[in-house]
mmCIF file of C-alpha atoms in Angstrom:
data_model
loop_
_atom_site.group_PDB
_atom_site.id
_atom_site.type_symbol
_atom_site.label_atom_id
_atom_site.label_comp_id
_atom_site.label_asym_id
_atom_site.label_seq_id
_atom_site.Cartn_x
_atom_site.Cartn_y
_atom_site.Cartn_z
ATOM 1 C CA CYS A 1 123.938 -187.397 -109.343
ATOM 2 C CA GLU A 2 122.222 -185.333 -111.956
ATOM 3 C CA ARG A 3 118.946 -187.480 -111.400
ATOM 4 C CA CYS A 4 117.297 -186.802 -108.286
ATOM 5 C CA GLN A 5 116.896 -190.220 -105.853
ATOM 6 C CA CYS A 6 115.098 -188.944 -103.049
ATOM 7 C CA HIS A 7 111.609 -190.455 -104.201
ATOM 8 C CA GLY A 8 113.425 -194.018 -103.509
ATOM 9 C CA GLU A 9 115.608 -193.106 -100.522
ATOM 10 C CA ASP A 10 114.654 -192.440 -96.739
ATOM 11 C CA LYS A 11 110.917 -192.117 -97.237
ATOM 12 C CA HIS A 12 110.505 -192.593 -93.480
ATOM 13 C CA THR A 13 111.717 -189.079 -92.739
ATOM 14 C CA ALA A 14 109.071 -187.623 -95.264
ATOM 15 C CA ILE A 15 106.127 -189.880 -94.190
ATOM 16 C CA LEU A 16 106.888 -188.559 -90.451
ATOM 17 C CA TYR A 17 107.272 -185.252 -91.319
ATOM 18 C CA THR A 18 103.786 -185.450 -93.397
ATOM 19 C CA LEU A 19 102.209 -187.084 -90.646
ATOM 20 C CA LEU A 20 103.293 -184.579 -87.677
ATOM 21 C CA SER A 21 102.875 -181.123 -89.656
ATOM 22 C CA HIS A 22 99.402 -182.433 -90.982
ATOM 23 C CA GLY A 23 97.300 -179.304 -91.236
ATOM 24 C CA ARG A 24 100.291 -176.849 -90.521
ATOM 25 C CA GLY A 25 101.095 -175.845 -94.038
ATOM 26 C CA SER A 26 103.559 -178.618 -94.844
ATOM 27 C CA ARG A 27 105.716 -178.276 -97.632
ATOM 28 C CA GLY A 28 105.015 -180.100 -101.126
ATOM 29 C CA PRO A 29 107.115 -182.897 -102.613
ATOM 30 C CA GLY A 30 109.423 -180.147 -104.440
ATOM 31 C CA GLN A 31 110.281 -178.164 -101.204
ATOM 32 C CA GLN A 32 111.672 -181.137 -99.300
ATOM 33 C CA ARG A 33 115.246 -181.288 -98.221
ATOM 34 C CA CYS A 34 116.656 -183.499 -101.270
ATOM 35 C CA LEU A 35 118.657 -186.359 -99.957
ATOM 36 C CA CYS A 36 120.984 -186.771 -103.110
ATOM 37 C CA ARG A 37 124.557 -186.081 -101.987
ATOM 38 C CA GLN A 38 125.099 -183.983 -105.246
ATOM 39 C CA ARG A 39 122.037 -182.007 -104.638
ATOM 40 C CA ARG A 40 122.380 -181.193 -101.069
ATOM 41 C CA THR A 41 122.880 -177.481 -100.349
ATOM 42 C CA VAL A 42 126.266 -176.333 -98.773
ATOM 43 C CA CYS A 43 127.779 -173.211 -97.196
ATOM 44 C CA LEU A 44 131.274 -172.283 -96.565
ATOM 45 C CA ARG A 45 133.075 -174.086 -94.109
ATOM 46 C CA THR A 46 134.949 -170.829 -92.979
ATOM 47 C CA PRO A 47 132.980 -167.978 -93.846
ATOM 48 C CA ARG A 48 134.412 -165.497 -92.182
ATOM 49 C CA ALA A 49 137.844 -165.997 -93.639
ATOM 50 C CA THR A 50 136.619 -166.828 -97.175
ATOM 51 C CA CYS A 51 134.103 -164.038 -97.258
ATOM 52 C CA GLN A 52 136.823 -161.209 -96.148
ATOM 53 C CA ALA A 53 139.284 -162.701 -98.898
ATOM 54 C CA ALA A 54 136.288 -162.628 -101.376
ATOM 55 C CA SER A 55 135.278 -159.066 -100.524
ATOM 56 C CA ASN A 56 139.132 -157.899 -100.915
ATOM 57 C CA VAL A 57 138.946 -159.828 -104.473
ATOM 58 C CA LEU A 58 135.802 -157.898 -104.978
ATOM 59 C CA VAL A 59 137.335 -154.725 -103.793
ATOM 60 C CA LYS A 60 140.120 -154.961 -106.281
ATOM 61 C CA THR A 61 137.956 -156.012 -109.069
ATOM 62 C CA ILE A 62 136.077 -152.604 -108.992
ATOM 63 C CA SER A 63 139.614 -151.019 -108.617
ATOM 64 C CA PHE A 64 140.402 -152.566 -111.889
ATOM 65 C CA MET A 65 137.471 -150.787 -113.455
ATOM 66 C CA LYS A 66 138.146 -147.726 -111.821
ATOM 67 C CA ASN A 67 141.349 -147.375 -113.236
ATOM 68 C CA LEU A 68 140.467 -147.829 -116.910
ATOM 69 C CA PRO A 69 139.975 -144.451 -118.851
ATOM 70 C CA SER A 70 138.554 -146.710 -121.853
ATOM 71 C CA PHE A 71 135.528 -147.695 -119.316
ATOM 72 C CA HIS A 72 134.666 -144.418 -118.191
ATOM 73 C CA LEU A 73 134.665 -142.964 -121.593
ATOM 74 C CA LEU A 74 131.516 -145.228 -122.310
ATOM 75 C CA PRO A 75 128.047 -143.935 -121.437
ATOM 76 C CA ARG A 76 126.919 -144.455 -117.813
ATOM 77 C CA GLU A 77 123.983 -146.685 -119.099
ATOM 78 C CA ASP A 78 127.004 -148.973 -120.816
ATOM 79 C CA GLN A 79 129.041 -149.002 -117.941
ATOM 80 C CA LEU A 80 126.005 -150.304 -115.829
ATOM 81 C CA LEU A 81 125.476 -152.914 -118.432
ATOM 82 C CA LEU A 82 128.768 -154.071 -118.952
ATOM 83 C CA LEU A 83 129.185 -154.183 -114.817
ATOM 84 C CA ASP A 84 125.910 -156.284 -114.410
ATOM 85 C CA SER A 85 126.864 -158.746 -116.884
ATOM 86 C CA CYS A 86 130.552 -159.163 -116.242
ATOM 87 C CA TRP A 87 131.318 -158.718 -112.496
ATOM 88 C CA ALA A 88 131.051 -162.143 -111.734
ATOM 89 C CA PRO A 89 133.555 -163.431 -114.464
ATOM 90 C CA LEU A 90 135.773 -160.882 -113.299
ATOM 91 C CA PHE A 91 135.570 -161.547 -109.766
ATOM 92 C CA LEU A 92 136.423 -165.197 -110.618
ATOM 93 C CA LEU A 93 139.427 -164.383 -112.345
ATOM 94 C CA GLY A 94 140.289 -162.307 -109.546
ATOM 95 C CA LEU A 95 140.037 -165.111 -107.114
ATOM 96 C CA VAL A 96 142.220 -167.330 -109.378
ATOM 97 C CA GLN A 97 144.920 -164.402 -109.283
ATOM 98 C CA GLU A 98 144.780 -163.882 -105.637
ATOM 99 C CA MET A 99 144.826 -167.897 -105.237
ATOM 100 C CA VAL A 100 141.954 -167.807 -102.797
ATOM 101 C CA THR A 101 140.907 -171.321 -102.388
ATOM 102 C CA PHE A 102 137.881 -172.398 -100.012
ATOM 103 C CA GLU A 103 135.897 -175.811 -98.632
ATOM 104 C CA VAL A 104 132.278 -176.122 -98.290
ATOM 105 C CA MET A 105 130.230 -178.230 -96.054
ATOM 106 C CA GLU A 106 126.746 -179.373 -95.739
ATOM 107 C CA THR A 107 124.288 -176.994 -95.014
ATOM 108 C CA PRO A 108 122.847 -177.676 -90.955
ATOM 109 C CA ALA A 109 119.491 -178.472 -91.502
ATOM 110 C CA PRO A 110 116.344 -177.129 -89.097
ATOM 111 C CA SER A 111 115.302 -179.504 -86.592
ATOM 112 C CA MET A 112 112.143 -181.453 -87.365
ATOM 113 C CA LEU A 113 110.119 -179.778 -84.075
ATOM 114 C CA LYS A 114 111.381 -176.222 -85.303
ATOM 115 C CA LYS A 115 110.283 -176.675 -88.967
ATOM 116 C CA ILE A 116 106.858 -178.260 -87.256
ATOM 117 C CA LEU A 117 106.521 -175.151 -85.083
ATOM 118 C CA LEU A 118 107.628 -172.443 -87.379
ATOM 119 C CA ASP A 119 106.600 -173.625 -90.605
ATOM 120 C CA GLY A 120 104.384 -170.775 -92.302
ATOM 121 C CA GLN A 121 105.762 -168.208 -89.581
ATOM 122 C CA SER A 122 109.062 -167.367 -90.595
ATOM 123 C CA GLN A 123 107.989 -167.661 -94.437
ATOM 124 C CA GLN A 124 105.753 -164.646 -93.904
ATOM 125 C CA GLN A 125 108.088 -162.732 -92.204
ATOM 126 C CA GLU A 126 111.355 -162.986 -94.625
ATOM 127 C CA PRO A 127 111.921 -164.979 -97.622
ATOM 128 C CA GLU A 128 114.101 -168.211 -97.325
ATOM 129 C CA ARG A 129 117.251 -167.801 -98.641
ATOM 130 C CA THR A 130 118.930 -169.989 -101.459
ATOM 131 C CA GLN A 131 121.890 -172.006 -100.739
ATOM 132 C CA PRO A 132 124.604 -173.450 -103.629
ATOM 133 C CA THR A 133 124.283 -177.054 -104.257
ATOM 134 C CA LEU A 134 127.299 -179.495 -103.707
ATOM 135 C CA ALA A 135 127.246 -180.154 -107.300
ATOM 136 C CA ALA A 136 127.374 -176.343 -108.612
ATOM 137 C CA VAL A 137 130.029 -175.511 -106.078
ATOM 138 C CA GLN A 138 132.212 -178.511 -107.178
ATOM 139 C CA ARG A 139 131.923 -177.462 -110.830
ATOM 140 C CA LEU A 140 132.998 -173.710 -109.812
ATOM 141 C CA GLN A 141 136.023 -175.363 -108.084
ATOM 142 C CA CYS A 142 136.904 -177.380 -111.092
ATOM 143 C CA CYS A 143 136.578 -174.317 -113.411
ATOM 144 C CA LEU A 144 139.294 -172.458 -110.667
ATOM 145 C CA ASN A 145 141.555 -175.160 -110.938
ATOM 146 C CA THR A 146 141.862 -175.534 -114.645
ATOM 147 C CA PHE A 147 142.576 -171.485 -114.845
ATOM 148 C CA TRP A 148 145.300 -172.368 -111.948
ATOM 149 C CA SER A 149 146.936 -174.902 -114.334
ATOM 150 C CA LEU A 150 147.363 -172.227 -116.837
ATOM 151 C CA ASP A 151 149.739 -170.525 -114.470
ATOM 152 C CA LEU A 152 149.077 -166.682 -116.175
ATOM 153 C CA SER A 153 151.528 -164.233 -115.719
ATOM 154 C CA PRO A 154 150.382 -160.844 -114.252
ATOM 155 C CA LYS A 155 150.077 -159.161 -117.578
ATOM 156 C CA GLU A 156 147.755 -162.049 -118.970
ATOM 157 C CA TYR A 157 145.369 -161.552 -116.277
ATOM 158 C CA ALA A 158 145.224 -157.794 -117.157
ATOM 159 C CA TYR A 159 144.392 -158.129 -120.483
ATOM 160 C CA LEU A 160 142.267 -161.222 -119.873
ATOM 161 C CA LYS A 161 140.241 -159.164 -117.719
ATOM 162 C CA GLY A 162 139.844 -156.327 -120.221
ATOM 163 C CA ALA A 163 138.751 -159.148 -122.902
ATOM 164 C CA ILE A 164 135.888 -160.110 -120.569
ATOM 165 C CA LEU A 165 134.885 -156.638 -119.442
ATOM 166 C CA PHE A 166 134.493 -155.368 -122.764
ATOM 167 C CA ASN A 167 132.082 -157.442 -124.027
ATOM 168 C CA PRO A 168 130.175 -155.989 -127.274
ATOM 169 C CA ASP A 169 127.377 -159.070 -127.164
ATOM 170 C CA VAL A 170 125.754 -157.601 -123.777
ATOM 171 C CA PRO A 171 122.088 -156.260 -125.119
ATOM 172 C CA GLY A 172 121.059 -152.741 -125.298
ATOM 173 C CA LEU A 173 124.770 -151.373 -125.463
ATOM 174 C CA LYS A 174 124.577 -147.982 -127.236
ATOM 175 C CA ALA A 175 128.743 -148.013 -127.785
ATOM 176 C CA SER A 176 128.773 -151.649 -129.137
ATOM 177 C CA LEU A 177 131.051 -150.914 -131.890
ATOM 178 C CA TYR A 178 133.354 -148.801 -129.655
ATOM 179 C CA ILE A 179 133.170 -151.785 -127.131
ATOM 180 C CA GLU A 180 133.791 -154.349 -129.693
ATOM 181 C CA SER A 181 137.148 -152.376 -130.704
ATOM 182 C CA LEU A 182 138.313 -152.442 -127.013
ATOM 183 C CA GLN A 183 137.566 -156.267 -126.757
ATOM 184 C CA ARG A 184 139.920 -156.641 -129.992
ATOM 185 C CA GLU A 185 142.360 -154.484 -128.458
ATOM 186 C CA ALA A 186 142.587 -156.285 -125.324
ATOM 187 C CA GLN A 187 142.602 -159.617 -126.971
ATOM 188 C CA ARG A 188 145.370 -158.548 -129.433
ATOM 189 C CA ALA A 189 147.524 -157.363 -126.716
ATOM 190 C CA LEU A 190 147.085 -160.602 -124.551
ATOM 191 C CA GLN A 191 148.370 -162.448 -127.815
ATOM 192 C CA GLU A 192 151.365 -160.234 -128.019
ATOM 193 C CA VAL A 193 152.174 -161.226 -124.402
ATOM 194 C CA LEU A 194 152.003 -164.871 -125.177
ATOM 195 C CA GLN A 195 154.117 -164.626 -127.885
ATOM 196 C CA PRO A 196 157.269 -164.259 -125.914
ATOM 197 C CA LEU A 197 156.526 -165.795 -122.870
ATOM 198 C CA HIS A 198 154.994 -169.127 -124.580
ATOM 199 C CA PRO A 199 156.795 -169.203 -127.797
ATOM 200 C CA GLU A 200 156.229 -172.887 -128.485
ATOM 201 C CA ASP A 201 152.449 -173.045 -126.876
ATOM 202 C CA ARG A 202 150.531 -171.841 -130.058
ATOM 203 C CA GLY A 203 147.394 -173.070 -128.856
ATOM 204 C CA ARG A 204 147.977 -171.227 -125.520
ATOM 205 C CA PHE A 205 145.794 -167.992 -126.759
ATOM 206 C CA ALA A 206 142.813 -170.321 -127.643
ATOM 207 C CA ARG A 207 142.827 -172.336 -124.869
ATOM 208 C CA ILE A 208 142.596 -169.367 -122.364
ATOM 209 C CA LEU A 209 139.819 -167.688 -123.925
ATOM 210 C CA LEU A 210 138.092 -171.113 -124.145
ATOM 211 C CA ILE A 211 138.380 -171.558 -120.270
ATOM 212 C CA ALA A 212 137.487 -168.220 -119.665
ATOM 213 C CA SER A 213 134.165 -168.818 -121.316
ATOM 214 C CA THR A 214 133.308 -171.153 -118.456
ATOM 215 C CA LEU A 215 133.845 -168.114 -116.028
ATOM 216 C CA LYS A 216 130.828 -166.862 -117.676
ATOM 217 C CA SER A 217 128.556 -169.794 -117.368
ATOM 218 C CA MET A 218 128.998 -169.718 -113.738
ATOM 219 C CA PRO A 219 125.845 -168.270 -112.503
ATOM 220 C CA PRO A 220 126.070 -164.861 -110.479
ATOM 221 C CA ALA A 221 123.358 -166.035 -108.152
ATOM 222 C CA LEU A 222 125.801 -169.033 -107.114
ATOM 223 C CA ILE A 223 128.781 -166.607 -106.522
ATOM 224 C CA THR A 224 126.562 -164.276 -104.470
ATOM 225 C CA ASP A 225 125.025 -166.734 -102.343
ATOM 226 C CA LEU A 226 128.161 -168.535 -101.895
ATOM 227 C CA PHE A 227 130.560 -165.921 -101.048
ATOM 228 C CA PHE A 228 128.655 -162.486 -100.298
ATOM 229 C CA ARG A 229 125.046 -163.323 -98.797
ATOM 230 C CA PRO A 230 126.472 -164.197 -95.519
ATOM 231 C CA VAL A 231 127.755 -160.512 -95.568
ATOM 232 C CA ILE A 232 124.994 -158.393 -97.309
ATOM 233 C CA GLY A 233 121.816 -160.473 -96.478
ATOM 234 C CA ASN A 234 119.198 -159.840 -98.983
ATOM 235 C CA ALA A 235 120.657 -156.594 -100.506
ATOM 236 C CA ASP A 236 121.278 -156.348 -104.054
ATOM 237 C CA ILE A 237 124.984 -157.113 -105.150
ATOM 238 C CA VAL A 238 124.826 -155.107 -108.218
ATOM 239 C CA GLU A 239 123.748 -152.134 -106.826
ATOM 240 C CA LEU A 240 126.439 -152.147 -104.091
ATOM 241 C CA ILE A 241 128.911 -152.914 -106.845
ATOM 242 C CA ALA A 242 127.841 -149.803 -108.484
ATOM 243 C CA GLU A 243 127.698 -147.632 -105.173
ATOM 244 C CA MET A 244 131.277 -148.574 -104.978
ATOM 245 C CA LEU A 245 132.444 -147.926 -108.353
ATOM 246 C CA TYR A 246 131.048 -144.384 -108.269
ATOM 247 C CA GLU A 247 131.642 -143.308 -104.793
#
């Protein structure tokens, strides 16, 4: 489903919309609703409960950073850069630790009449919010399921969070060497915890770091749109997190 098949499916809807909305600022081909299942936009099936659980995880994620003295020793500029770069994978790791599950459903489409009557008006008043696609959400859920299969202990979660947070590869850092030493320290502590817990699984450390890299590949925009946009609207999630961190 990576290749869009919409140009060969259900052309009647597109033709009808083009005829009825002719001269009313109709959308171009790239803005028409995609009919491929994997590319269709989705939203949370239970937004109130899921967004509340996600907010609780975000609060715990921020609390984790607040309680790290080594983080607060960094220059404020470096703290903000790390926050901007690492909040999303840290939040996802929190979802895994708190065993937060969620389901999605296809985003309800506005009626044809509403599209025709309001086309051009609502776009001028406020920008249309982006919605996650089914394929993107399925990749996210697959990543979370893979982490659950590892069955990490609380200490493994704690040291892995440190290894993710202290990322010396973030551009613009002033104390990158110190941050690199903090990351090595967190990774070494994680490795030491694994030896007594899993003495026969010599590849567990590398496997944890490999799967953790998939968390970093998840777009922060996807996480924001799925879990927080229904609550914060068009507000900047990073600015809100920074306010919570320094309040």
